[in-house]
Amino acid sequence: MSATTTVKVLPEPPGLPEPLPEPAVDDLRLETVLGALSDPLRLTIVRKLLLESEDFDHTCGWFGLDRPKSSLTHHFKALREAGITRQRQYGLERRSHVRVADLDARFPGLLALVAAWTPAEA
């Protein structure tokens, strides 16, 4: 990772709800993770979480994405099911954060590449 690209890892606050179902660290598969990250919107979501997190986890509204809720739900579910993000249910909303320690243990350097990625101009 370059000196200018720093992944934010915020400490886990106490009293969190249990995470939604996700693959165990040993079950994370590179082809599944790369498949989920092959979508530019999902790659953007993960990059924003890595570089701009203000809190431990974030609702989909924090990302400022102009997409229908059903589309965002699909993308966040794909990231969780691939093992990239962890989601927790807080009442009526789900909040997400990147499983940095798990992904770094399984695929060293992958998140540094995601953080260093520059999105194409729209």
JSON list of N, CA and C in Angstrom, two decimals, residues 38-97:
[
{"chain": "A", "resi": 38, "resn": "SER", "atom": "N", "xyz": [-15.87, -7.37, -8.72]},
{"chain": "A", "resi": 38, "resn": "SER", "atom": "CA", "xyz": [-15.81, -7.04, -10.15]},
{"chain": "A", "resi": 38, "resn": "SER", "atom": "C", "xyz": [-16.87, -6.02, -10.57]},
{"chain": "A", "resi": 39, "resn": "ASP", "atom": "N", "xyz": [-17.86, -5.81, -9.73]},
{"chain": "A", "resi": 39, "resn": "ASP", "atom": "CA", "xyz": [-18.87, -4.81, -10.02]},
{"chain": "A", "resi": 39, "resn": "ASP", "atom": "C", "xyz": [-18.35, -3.45, -9.54]},
{"chain": "A", "resi": 40, "resn": "PRO", "atom": "N", "xyz": [-18.29, -2.43, -10.42]},
{"chain": "A", "resi": 40, "resn": "PRO", "atom": "CA", "xyz": [-17.73, -1.14, -10.03]},
{"chain": "A", "resi": 40, "resn": "PRO", "atom": "C", "xyz": [-18.45, -0.48, -8.84]},
{"chain": "A", "resi": 41, "resn": "LEU", "atom": "N", "xyz": [-19.76, -0.65, -8.72]},
{"chain": "A", "resi": 41, "resn": "LEU", "atom": "CA", "xyz": [-20.47, -0.05, -7.59]},
{"chain": "A", "resi": 41, "resn": "LEU", "atom": "C", "xyz": [-20.04, -0.71, -6.28]},
{"chain": "A", "resi": 42, "resn": "ARG", "atom": "N", "xyz": [-19.93, -2.04, -6.29]},
{"chain": "A", "resi": 42, "resn": "ARG", "atom": "CA", "xyz": [-19.51, -2.74, -5.07]},
{"chain": "A", "resi": 42, "resn": "ARG", "atom": "C", "xyz": [-18.06, -2.39, -4.72]},
{"chain": "A", "resi": 43, "resn": "LEU", "atom": "N", "xyz": [-17.22, -2.28, -5.72]},
{"chain": "A", "resi": 43, "resn": "LEU", "atom": "CA", "xyz": [-15.84, -1.88, -5.49]},
{"chain": "A", "resi": 43, "resn": "LEU", "atom": "C", "xyz": [-15.79, -0.47, -4.87]},
{"chain": "A", "resi": 44, "resn": "THR", "atom": "N", "xyz": [-16.63, 0.41, -5.37]},
{"chain": "A", "resi": 44, "resn": "THR", "atom": "CA", "xyz": [-16.72, 1.77, -4.83]},
{"chain": "A", "resi": 44, "resn": "THR", "atom": "C", "xyz": [-17.19, 1.75, -3.38]},
{"chain": "A", "resi": 45, "resn": "ILE", "atom": "N", "xyz": [-18.17, 0.92, -3.06]},
{"chain": "A", "resi": 45, "resn": "ILE", "atom": "CA", "xyz": [-18.68, 0.81, -1.70]},
{"chain": "A", "resi": 45, "resn": "ILE", "atom": "C", "xyz": [-17.57, 0.37, -0.75]},
{"chain": "A", "resi": 46, "resn": "VAL", "atom": "N", "xyz": [-16.84, -0.66, -1.12]},
{"chain": "A", "resi": 46, "resn": "VAL", "atom": "CA", "xyz": [-15.77, -1.19, -0.27]},
{"chain": "A", "resi": 46, "resn": "VAL", "atom": "C", "xyz": [-14.66, -0.15, -0.11]},
{"chain": "A", "resi": 47, "resn": "ARG", "atom": "N", "xyz": [-14.28, 0.48, -1.20]},
{"chain": "A", "resi": 47, "resn": "ARG", "atom": "CA", "xyz": [-13.22, 1.50, -1.15]},
{"chain": "A", "resi": 47, "resn": "ARG", "atom": "C", "xyz": [-13.62, 2.65, -0.22]},
{"chain": "A", "resi": 48, "resn": "LYS", "atom": "N", "xyz": [-14.87, 3.11, -0.33]},
{"chain": "A", "resi": 48, "resn": "LYS", "atom": "CA", "xyz": [-15.33, 4.20, 0.53]},
{"chain": "A", "resi": 48, "resn": "LYS", "atom": "C", "xyz": [-15.30, 3.77, 1.99]},
{"chain": "A", "resi": 49, "resn": "LEU", "atom": "N", "xyz": [-15.72, 2.56, 2.29]},
{"chain": "A", "resi": 49, "resn": "LEU", "atom": "CA", "xyz": [-15.66, 2.07, 3.67]},
{"chain": "A", "resi": 49, "resn": "LEU", "atom": "C", "xyz": [-14.21, 2.02, 4.17]},
{"chain": "A", "resi": 50, "resn": "LEU", "atom": "N", "xyz": [-13.31, 1.59, 3.32]},
{"chain": "A", "resi": 50, "resn": "LEU", "atom": "CA", "xyz": [-11.90, 1.48, 3.71]},
{"chain": "A", "resi": 50, "resn": "LEU", "atom": "C", "xyz": [-11.25, 2.83, 3.97]},
{"chain": "A", "resi": 51, "resn": "LEU", "atom": "N", "xyz": [-11.60, 3.83, 3.18]},
{"chain": "A", "resi": 51, "resn": "LEU", "atom": "CA", "xyz": [-10.90, 5.10, 3.23]},
{"chain": "A", "resi": 51, "resn": "LEU", "atom": "C", "xyz": [-11.62, 6.22, 3.97]},
{"chain": "A", "resi": 52, "resn": "GLU", "atom": "N", "xyz": [-12.96, 6.14, 4.05]},
{"chain": "A", "resi": 52, "resn": "GLU", "atom": "CA", "xyz": [-13.71, 7.30, 4.54]},
{"chain": "A", "resi": 52, "resn": "GLU", "atom": "C", "xyz": [-14.60, 7.01, 5.73]},
{"chain": "A", "resi": 53, "resn": "SER", "atom": "N", "xyz": [-14.51, 5.84, 6.33]},
{"chain": "A", "resi": 53, "resn": "SER", "atom": "CA", "xyz": [-15.41, 5.52, 7.44]},
{"chain": "A", "resi": 53, "resn": "SER", "atom": "C", "xyz": [-15.32, 6.55, 8.55]},
{"chain": "A", "resi": 54, "resn": "GLU", "atom": "N", "xyz": [-16.48, 6.99, 8.98]},
{"chain": "A", "resi": 54, "resn": "GLU", "atom": "CA", "xyz": [-16.58, 7.96, 10.06]},
{"chain": "A", "resi": 54, "resn": "GLU", "atom": "C", "xyz": [-16.96, 7.27, 11.37]},
{"chain": "A", "resi": 55, "resn": "ASP", "atom": "N", "xyz": [-17.62, 6.14, 11.26]},
{"chain": "A", "resi": 55, "resn": "ASP", "atom": "CA", "xyz": [-18.05, 5.35, 12.40]},
{"chain": "A", "resi": 55, "resn": "ASP", "atom": "C", "xyz": [-17.65, 3.91, 12.15]},
{"chain": "A", "resi": 56, "resn": "PHE", "atom": "N", "xyz": [-17.92, 3.05, 13.12]},
{"chain": "A", "resi": 56, "resn": "PHE", "atom": "CA", "xyz": [-17.56, 1.64, 12.99]},
{"chain": "A", "resi": 56, "resn": "PHE", "atom": "C", "xyz": [-18.26, 1.00, 11.80]},
{"chain": "A", "resi": 57, "resn": "ASP", "atom": "N", "xyz": [-19.53, 1.30, 11.61]},
{"chain": "A", "resi": 57, "resn": "ASP", "atom": "CA", "xyz": [-20.26, 0.78, 10.46]},
{"chain": "A", "resi": 57, "resn": "ASP", "atom": "C", "xyz": [-21.25, 1.82, 9.95]},
{"chain": "A", "resi": 58, "resn": "HIS", "atom": "N", "xyz": [-21.75, 1.60, 8.73]},
{"chain": "A", "resi": 58, "resn": "HIS", "atom": "CA", "xyz": [-22.55, 2.63, 8.07]},
{"chain": "A", "resi": 58, "resn": "HIS", "atom": "C", "xyz": [-23.79, 2.06, 7.40]},
{"chain": "A", "resi": 59, "resn": "THR", "atom": "N", "xyz": [-24.85, 2.89, 7.37]},
{"chain": "A", "resi": 59, "resn": "THR", "atom": "CA", "xyz": [-26.06, 2.54, 6.64]},
{"chain": "A", "resi": 59, "resn": "THR", "atom": "C", "xyz": [-25.83, 2.81, 5.16]},
{"chain": "A", "resi": 60, "resn": "CYS", "atom": "N", "xyz": [-26.70, 2.25, 4.31]},
{"chain": "A", "resi": 60, "resn": "CYS", "atom": "CA", "xyz": [-26.52, 2.47, 2.87]},
{"chain": "A", "resi": 60, "resn": "CYS", "atom": "C", "xyz": [-26.71, 3.94, 2.51]},
{"chain": "A", "resi": 61, "resn": "GLY", "atom": "N", "xyz": [-27.46, 4.70, 3.29]},
{"chain": "A", "resi": 61, "resn": "GLY", "atom": "CA", "xyz": [-27.65, 6.12, 3.02]},
{"chain": "A", "resi": 61, "resn": "GLY", "atom": "C", "xyz": [-26.38, 6.94, 3.14]},
{"chain": "A", "resi": 62, "resn": "TRP", "atom": "N", "xyz": [-25.44, 6.49, 3.97]},
{"chain": "A", "resi": 62, "resn": "TRP", "atom": "CA", "xyz": [-24.17, 7.20, 4.18]},
{"chain": "A", "resi": 62, "resn": "TRP", "atom": "C", "xyz": [-23.36, 7.29, 2.88]},
{"chain": "A", "resi": 63, "resn": "PHE", "atom": "N", "xyz": [-23.53, 6.33, 1.99]},
{"chain": "A", "resi": 63, "resn": "PHE", "atom": "CA", "xyz": [-22.72, 6.26, 0.78]},
{"chain": "A", "resi": 63, "resn": "PHE", "atom": "C", "xyz": [-23.12, 7.30, -0.26]},
{"chain": "A", "resi": 64, "resn": "GLY", "atom": "N", "xyz": [-24.34, 7.84, -0.15]},
{"chain": "A", "resi": 64, "resn": "GLY", "atom": "CA", "xyz": [-24.79, 8.86, -1.08]},
{"chain": "A", "resi": 64, "resn": "GLY", "atom": "C", "xyz": [-24.96, 8.35, -2.50]},
{"chain": "A", "resi": 65, "resn": "LEU", "atom": "N", "xyz": [-25.36, 7.09, -2.64]},
{"chain": "A", "resi": 65, "resn": "LEU", "atom": "CA", "xyz": [-25.51, 6.48, -3.96]},
{"chain": "A", "resi": 65, "resn": "LEU", "atom": "C", "xyz": [-26.92, 6.71, -4.48]},
{"chain": "A", "resi": 66, "resn": "ASP", "atom": "N", "xyz": [-27.00, 7.15, -5.71]},
{"chain": "A", "resi": 66, "resn": "ASP", "atom": "CA", "xyz": [-28.30, 7.43, -6.34]},
{"chain": "A", "resi": 66, "resn": "ASP", "atom": "C", "xyz": [-28.79, 6.17, -7.05]},
{"chain": "A", "resi": 67, "resn": "ARG", "atom": "N", "xyz": [-29.23, 5.22, -6.26]},
{"chain": "A", "resi": 67, "resn": "ARG", "atom": "CA", "xyz": [-29.72, 3.94, -6.77]},
{"chain": "A", "resi": 67, "resn": "ARG", "atom": "C", "xyz": [-30.98, 3.56, -6.00]},
{"chain": "A", "resi": 68, "resn": "PRO", "atom": "N", "xyz": [-31.87, 2.78, -6.60]},
{"chain": "A", "resi": 68, "resn": "PRO", "atom": "CA", "xyz": [-33.05, 2.31, -5.87]},
{"chain": "A", "resi": 68, "resn": "PRO", "atom": "C", "xyz": [-32.63, 1.45, -4.68]},
{"chain": "A", "resi": 69, "resn": "LYS", "atom": "N", "xyz": [-33.43, 1.48, -3.63]},
{"chain": "A", "resi": 69, "resn": "LYS", "atom": "CA", "xyz": [-33.13, 0.71, -2.42]},
{"chain": "A", "resi": 69, "resn": "LYS", "atom": "C", "xyz": [-32.97, -0.78, -2.73]},
{"chain": "A", "resi": 70, "resn": "SER", "atom": "N", "xyz": [-33.80, -1.31, -3.63]},
{"chain": "A", "resi": 70, "resn": "SER", "atom": "CA", "xyz": [-33.70, -2.73, -3.97]},
{"chain": "A", "resi": 70, "resn": "SER", "atom": "C", "xyz": [-32.36, -3.06, -4.61]},
{"chain": "A", "resi": 71, "resn": "SER", "atom": "N", "xyz": [-31.83, -2.15, -5.43]},
{"chain": "A", "resi": 71, "resn": "SER", "atom": "CA", "xyz": [-30.53, -2.35, -6.05]},
{"chain": "A", "resi": 71, "resn": "SER", "atom": "C", "xyz": [-29.42, -2.33, -5.01]},
{"chain": "A", "resi": 72, "resn": "LEU", "atom": "N", "xyz": [-29.48, -1.36, -4.10]},
{"chain": "A", "resi": 72, "resn": "LEU", "atom": "CA", "xyz": [-28.46, -1.27, -3.05]},
{"chain": "A", "resi": 72, "resn": "LEU", "atom": "C", "xyz": [-28.51, -2.50, -2.14]},
{"chain": "A", "resi": 73, "resn": "THR", "atom": "N", "xyz": [-29.71, -2.95, -1.81]},
{"chain": "A", "resi": 73, "resn": "THR", "atom": "CA", "xyz": [-29.86, -4.15, -0.98]},
{"chain": "A", "resi": 73, "resn": "THR", "atom": "C", "xyz": [-29.17, -5.32, -1.64]},
{"chain": "A", "resi": 74, "resn": "HIS", "atom": "N", "xyz": [-29.35, -5.48, -2.94]},
{"chain": "A", "resi": 74, "resn": "HIS", "atom": "CA", "xyz": [-28.71, -6.56, -3.68]},
{"chain": "A", "resi": 74, "resn": "HIS", "atom": "C", "xyz": [-27.19, -6.46, -3.59]},
{"chain": "A", "resi": 75, "resn": "HIS", "atom": "N", "xyz": [-26.64, -5.28, -3.79]},
{"chain": "A", "resi": 75, "resn": "HIS", "atom": "CA", "xyz": [-25.19, -5.10, -3.78]},
{"chain": "A", "resi": 75, "resn": "HIS", "atom": "C", "xyz": [-24.60, -5.34, -2.39]},
{"chain": "A", "resi": 76, "resn": "PHE", "atom": "N", "xyz": [-25.26, -4.83, -1.36]},
{"chain": "A", "resi": 76, "resn": "PHE", "atom": "CA", "xyz": [-24.76, -5.05, 0.01]},
{"chain": "A", "resi": 76, "resn": "PHE", "atom": "C", "xyz": [-24.86, -6.53, 0.40]},
{"chain": "A", "resi": 77, "resn": "LYS", "atom": "N", "xyz": [-25.90, -7.20, -0.04]},
{"chain": "A", "resi": 77, "resn": "LYS", "atom": "CA", "xyz": [-26.02, -8.63, 0.23]},
{"chain": "A", "resi": 77, "resn": "LYS", "atom": "C", "xyz": [-24.91, -9.41, -0.49]},
{"chain": "A", "resi": 78, "resn": "ALA", "atom": "N", "xyz": [-24.61, -9.05, -1.72]},
{"chain": "A", "resi": 78, "resn": "ALA", "atom": "CA", "xyz": [-23.55, -9.73, -2.47]},
{"chain": "A", "resi": 78, "resn": "ALA", "atom": "C", "xyz": [-22.20, -9.57, -1.76]},
{"chain": "A", "resi": 79, "resn": "LEU", "atom": "N", "xyz": [-21.93, -8.38, -1.24]},
{"chain": "A", "resi": 79, "resn": "LEU", "atom": "CA", "xyz": [-20.68, -8.15, -0.51]},
{"chain": "A", "resi": 79, "resn": "LEU", "atom": "C", "xyz": [-20.62, -8.98, 0.77]},
{"chain": "A", "resi": 80, "resn": "ARG", "atom": "N", "xyz": [-21.74, -9.04, 1.48]},
{"chain": "A", "resi": 80, "resn": "ARG", "atom": "CA", "xyz": [-21.78, -9.82, 2.73]},
{"chain": "A", "resi": 80, "resn": "ARG", "atom": "C", "xyz": [-21.63, -11.30, 2.44]},
{"chain": "A", "resi": 81, "resn": "GLU", "atom": "N", "xyz": [-22.36, -11.82, 1.46]},
{"chain": "A", "resi": 81, "resn": "GLU", "atom": "CA", "xyz": [-22.31, -13.24, 1.16]},
{"chain": "A", "resi": 81, "resn": "GLU", "atom": "C", "xyz": [-20.96, -13.68, 0.61]},
{"chain": "A", "resi": 82, "resn": "ALA", "atom": "N", "xyz": [-20.22, -12.75, 0.00]},
{"chain": "A", "resi": 82, "resn": "ALA", "atom": "CA", "xyz": [-18.86, -13.06, -0.47]},
{"chain": "A", "resi": 82, "resn": "ALA", "atom": "C", "xyz": [-17.86, -13.03, 0.68]},
{"chain": "A", "resi": 83, "resn": "GLY", "atom": "N", "xyz": [-18.27, -12.46, 1.81]},
{"chain": "A", "resi": 83, "resn": "GLY", "atom": "CA", "xyz": [-17.39, -12.38, 2.97]},
{"chain": "A", "resi": 83, "resn": "GLY", "atom": "C", "xyz": [-16.57, -11.10, 3.04]},
{"chain": "A", "resi": 84, "resn": "ILE", "atom": "N", "xyz": [-16.91, -10.12, 2.23]},
{"chain": "A", "resi": 84, "resn": "ILE", "atom": "CA", "xyz": [-16.15, -8.87, 2.19]},
{"chain": "A", "resi": 84, "resn": "ILE", "atom": "C", "xyz": [-16.60, -7.91, 3.30]},
{"chain": "A", "resi": 85, "resn": "THR", "atom": "N", "xyz": [-17.90, -7.84, 3.50]},
{"chain": "A", "resi": 85, "resn": "THR", "atom": "CA", "xyz": [-18.42, -6.96, 4.54]},
{"chain": "A", "resi": 85, "resn": "THR", "atom": "C", "xyz": [-19.15, -7.77, 5.59]},
{"chain": "A", "resi": 86, "resn": "ARG", "atom": "N", "xyz": [-19.29, -7.16, 6.73]},
{"chain": "A", "resi": 86, "resn": "ARG", "atom": "CA", "xyz": [-20.10, -7.72, 7.82]},
{"chain": "A", "resi": 86, "resn": "ARG", "atom": "C", "xyz": [-21.26, -6.75, 8.01]},
{"chain": "A", "resi": 87, "resn": "GLN", "atom": "N", "xyz": [-22.46, -7.30, 8.12]},
{"chain": "A", "resi": 87, "resn": "GLN", "atom": "CA", "xyz": [-23.64, -6.46, 8.32]},
{"chain": "A", "resi": 87, "resn": "GLN", "atom": "C", "xyz": [-24.31, -6.84, 9.64]},
{"chain": "A", "resi": 88, "resn": "ARG", "atom": "N", "xyz": [-24.84, -5.81, 10.29]},
{"chain": "A", "resi": 88, "resn": "ARG", "atom": "CA", "xyz": [-25.62, -6.00, 11.50]},
{"chain": "A", "resi": 88, "resn": "ARG", "atom": "C", "xyz": [-26.94, -5.27, 11.35]},
{"chain": "A", "resi": 89, "resn": "GLN", "atom": "N", "xyz": [-27.97, -5.83, 11.96]},
{"chain": "A", "resi": 89, "resn": "GLN", "atom": "CA", "xyz": [-29.31, -5.24, 11.91]},
{"chain": "A", "resi": 89, "resn": "GLN", "atom": "C", "xyz": [-29.49, -4.37, 13.15]},
{"chain": "A", "resi": 90, "resn": "TYR", "atom": "N", "xyz": [-29.80, -3.10, 12.93]},
{"chain": "A", "resi": 90, "resn": "TYR", "atom": "CA", "xyz": [-30.10, -2.15, 14.00]},
{"chain": "A", "resi": 90, "resn": "TYR", "atom": "C", "xyz": [-31.53, -1.71, 13.80]},
{"chain": "A", "resi": 91, "resn": "GLY", "atom": "N", "xyz": [-32.46, -2.35, 14.44]},
{"chain": "A", "resi": 91, "resn": "GLY", "atom": "CA", "xyz": [-33.87, -2.01, 14.23]},
{"chain": "A", "resi": 91, "resn": "GLY", "atom": "C", "xyz": [-34.24, -2.26, 12.79]},
{"chain": "A", "resi": 92, "resn": "LEU", "atom": "N", "xyz": [-34.62, -1.21, 12.06]},
{"chain": "A", "resi": 92, "resn": "LEU", "atom": "CA", "xyz": [-35.04, -1.36, 10.67]},
{"chain": "A", "resi": 92, "resn": "LEU", "atom": "C", "xyz": [-33.91, -1.16, 9.66]},
{"chain": "A", "resi": 93, "resn": "GLU", "atom": "N", "xyz": [-32.72, -0.83, 10.12]},
{"chain": "A", "resi": 93, "resn": "GLU", "atom": "CA", "xyz": [-31.63, -0.59, 9.18]},
{"chain": "A", "resi": 93, "resn": "GLU", "atom": "C", "xyz": [-30.49, -1.57, 9.38]},
{"chain": "A", "resi": 94, "resn": "ARG", "atom": "N", "xyz": [-29.78, -1.80, 8.28]},
{"chain": "A", "resi": 94, "resn": "ARG", "atom": "CA", "xyz": [-28.57, -2.62, 8.31]},
{"chain": "A", "resi": 94, "resn": "ARG", "atom": "C", "xyz": [-27.37, -1.72, 8.13]},
{"chain": "A", "resi": 95, "resn": "ARG", "atom": "N", "xyz": [-26.33, -2.01, 8.87]},
{"chain": "A", "resi": 95, "resn": "ARG", "atom": "CA", "xyz": [-25.10, -1.24, 8.76]},
{"chain": "A", "resi": 95, "resn": "ARG", "atom": "C", "xyz": [-23.96, -2.19, 8.39]},
{"chain": "A", "resi": 96, "resn": "SER", "atom": "N", "xyz": [-23.01, -1.67, 7.64]},
{"chain": "A", "resi": 96, "resn": "SER", "atom": "CA", "xyz": [-21.94, -2.51, 7.10]},
{"chain": "A", "resi": 96, "resn": "SER", "atom": "C", "xyz": [-20.57, -1.95, 7.43]},
{"chain": "A", "resi": 97, "resn": "HIS", "atom": "N", "xyz": [-19.60, -2.86, 7.51]},
{"chain": "A", "resi": 97, "resn": "HIS", "atom": "CA", "xyz": [-18.19, -2.50, 7.55]},
{"chain": "A", "resi": 97, "resn": "HIS", "atom": "C", "xyz": [-17.40, -3.64, 6.89]}
]
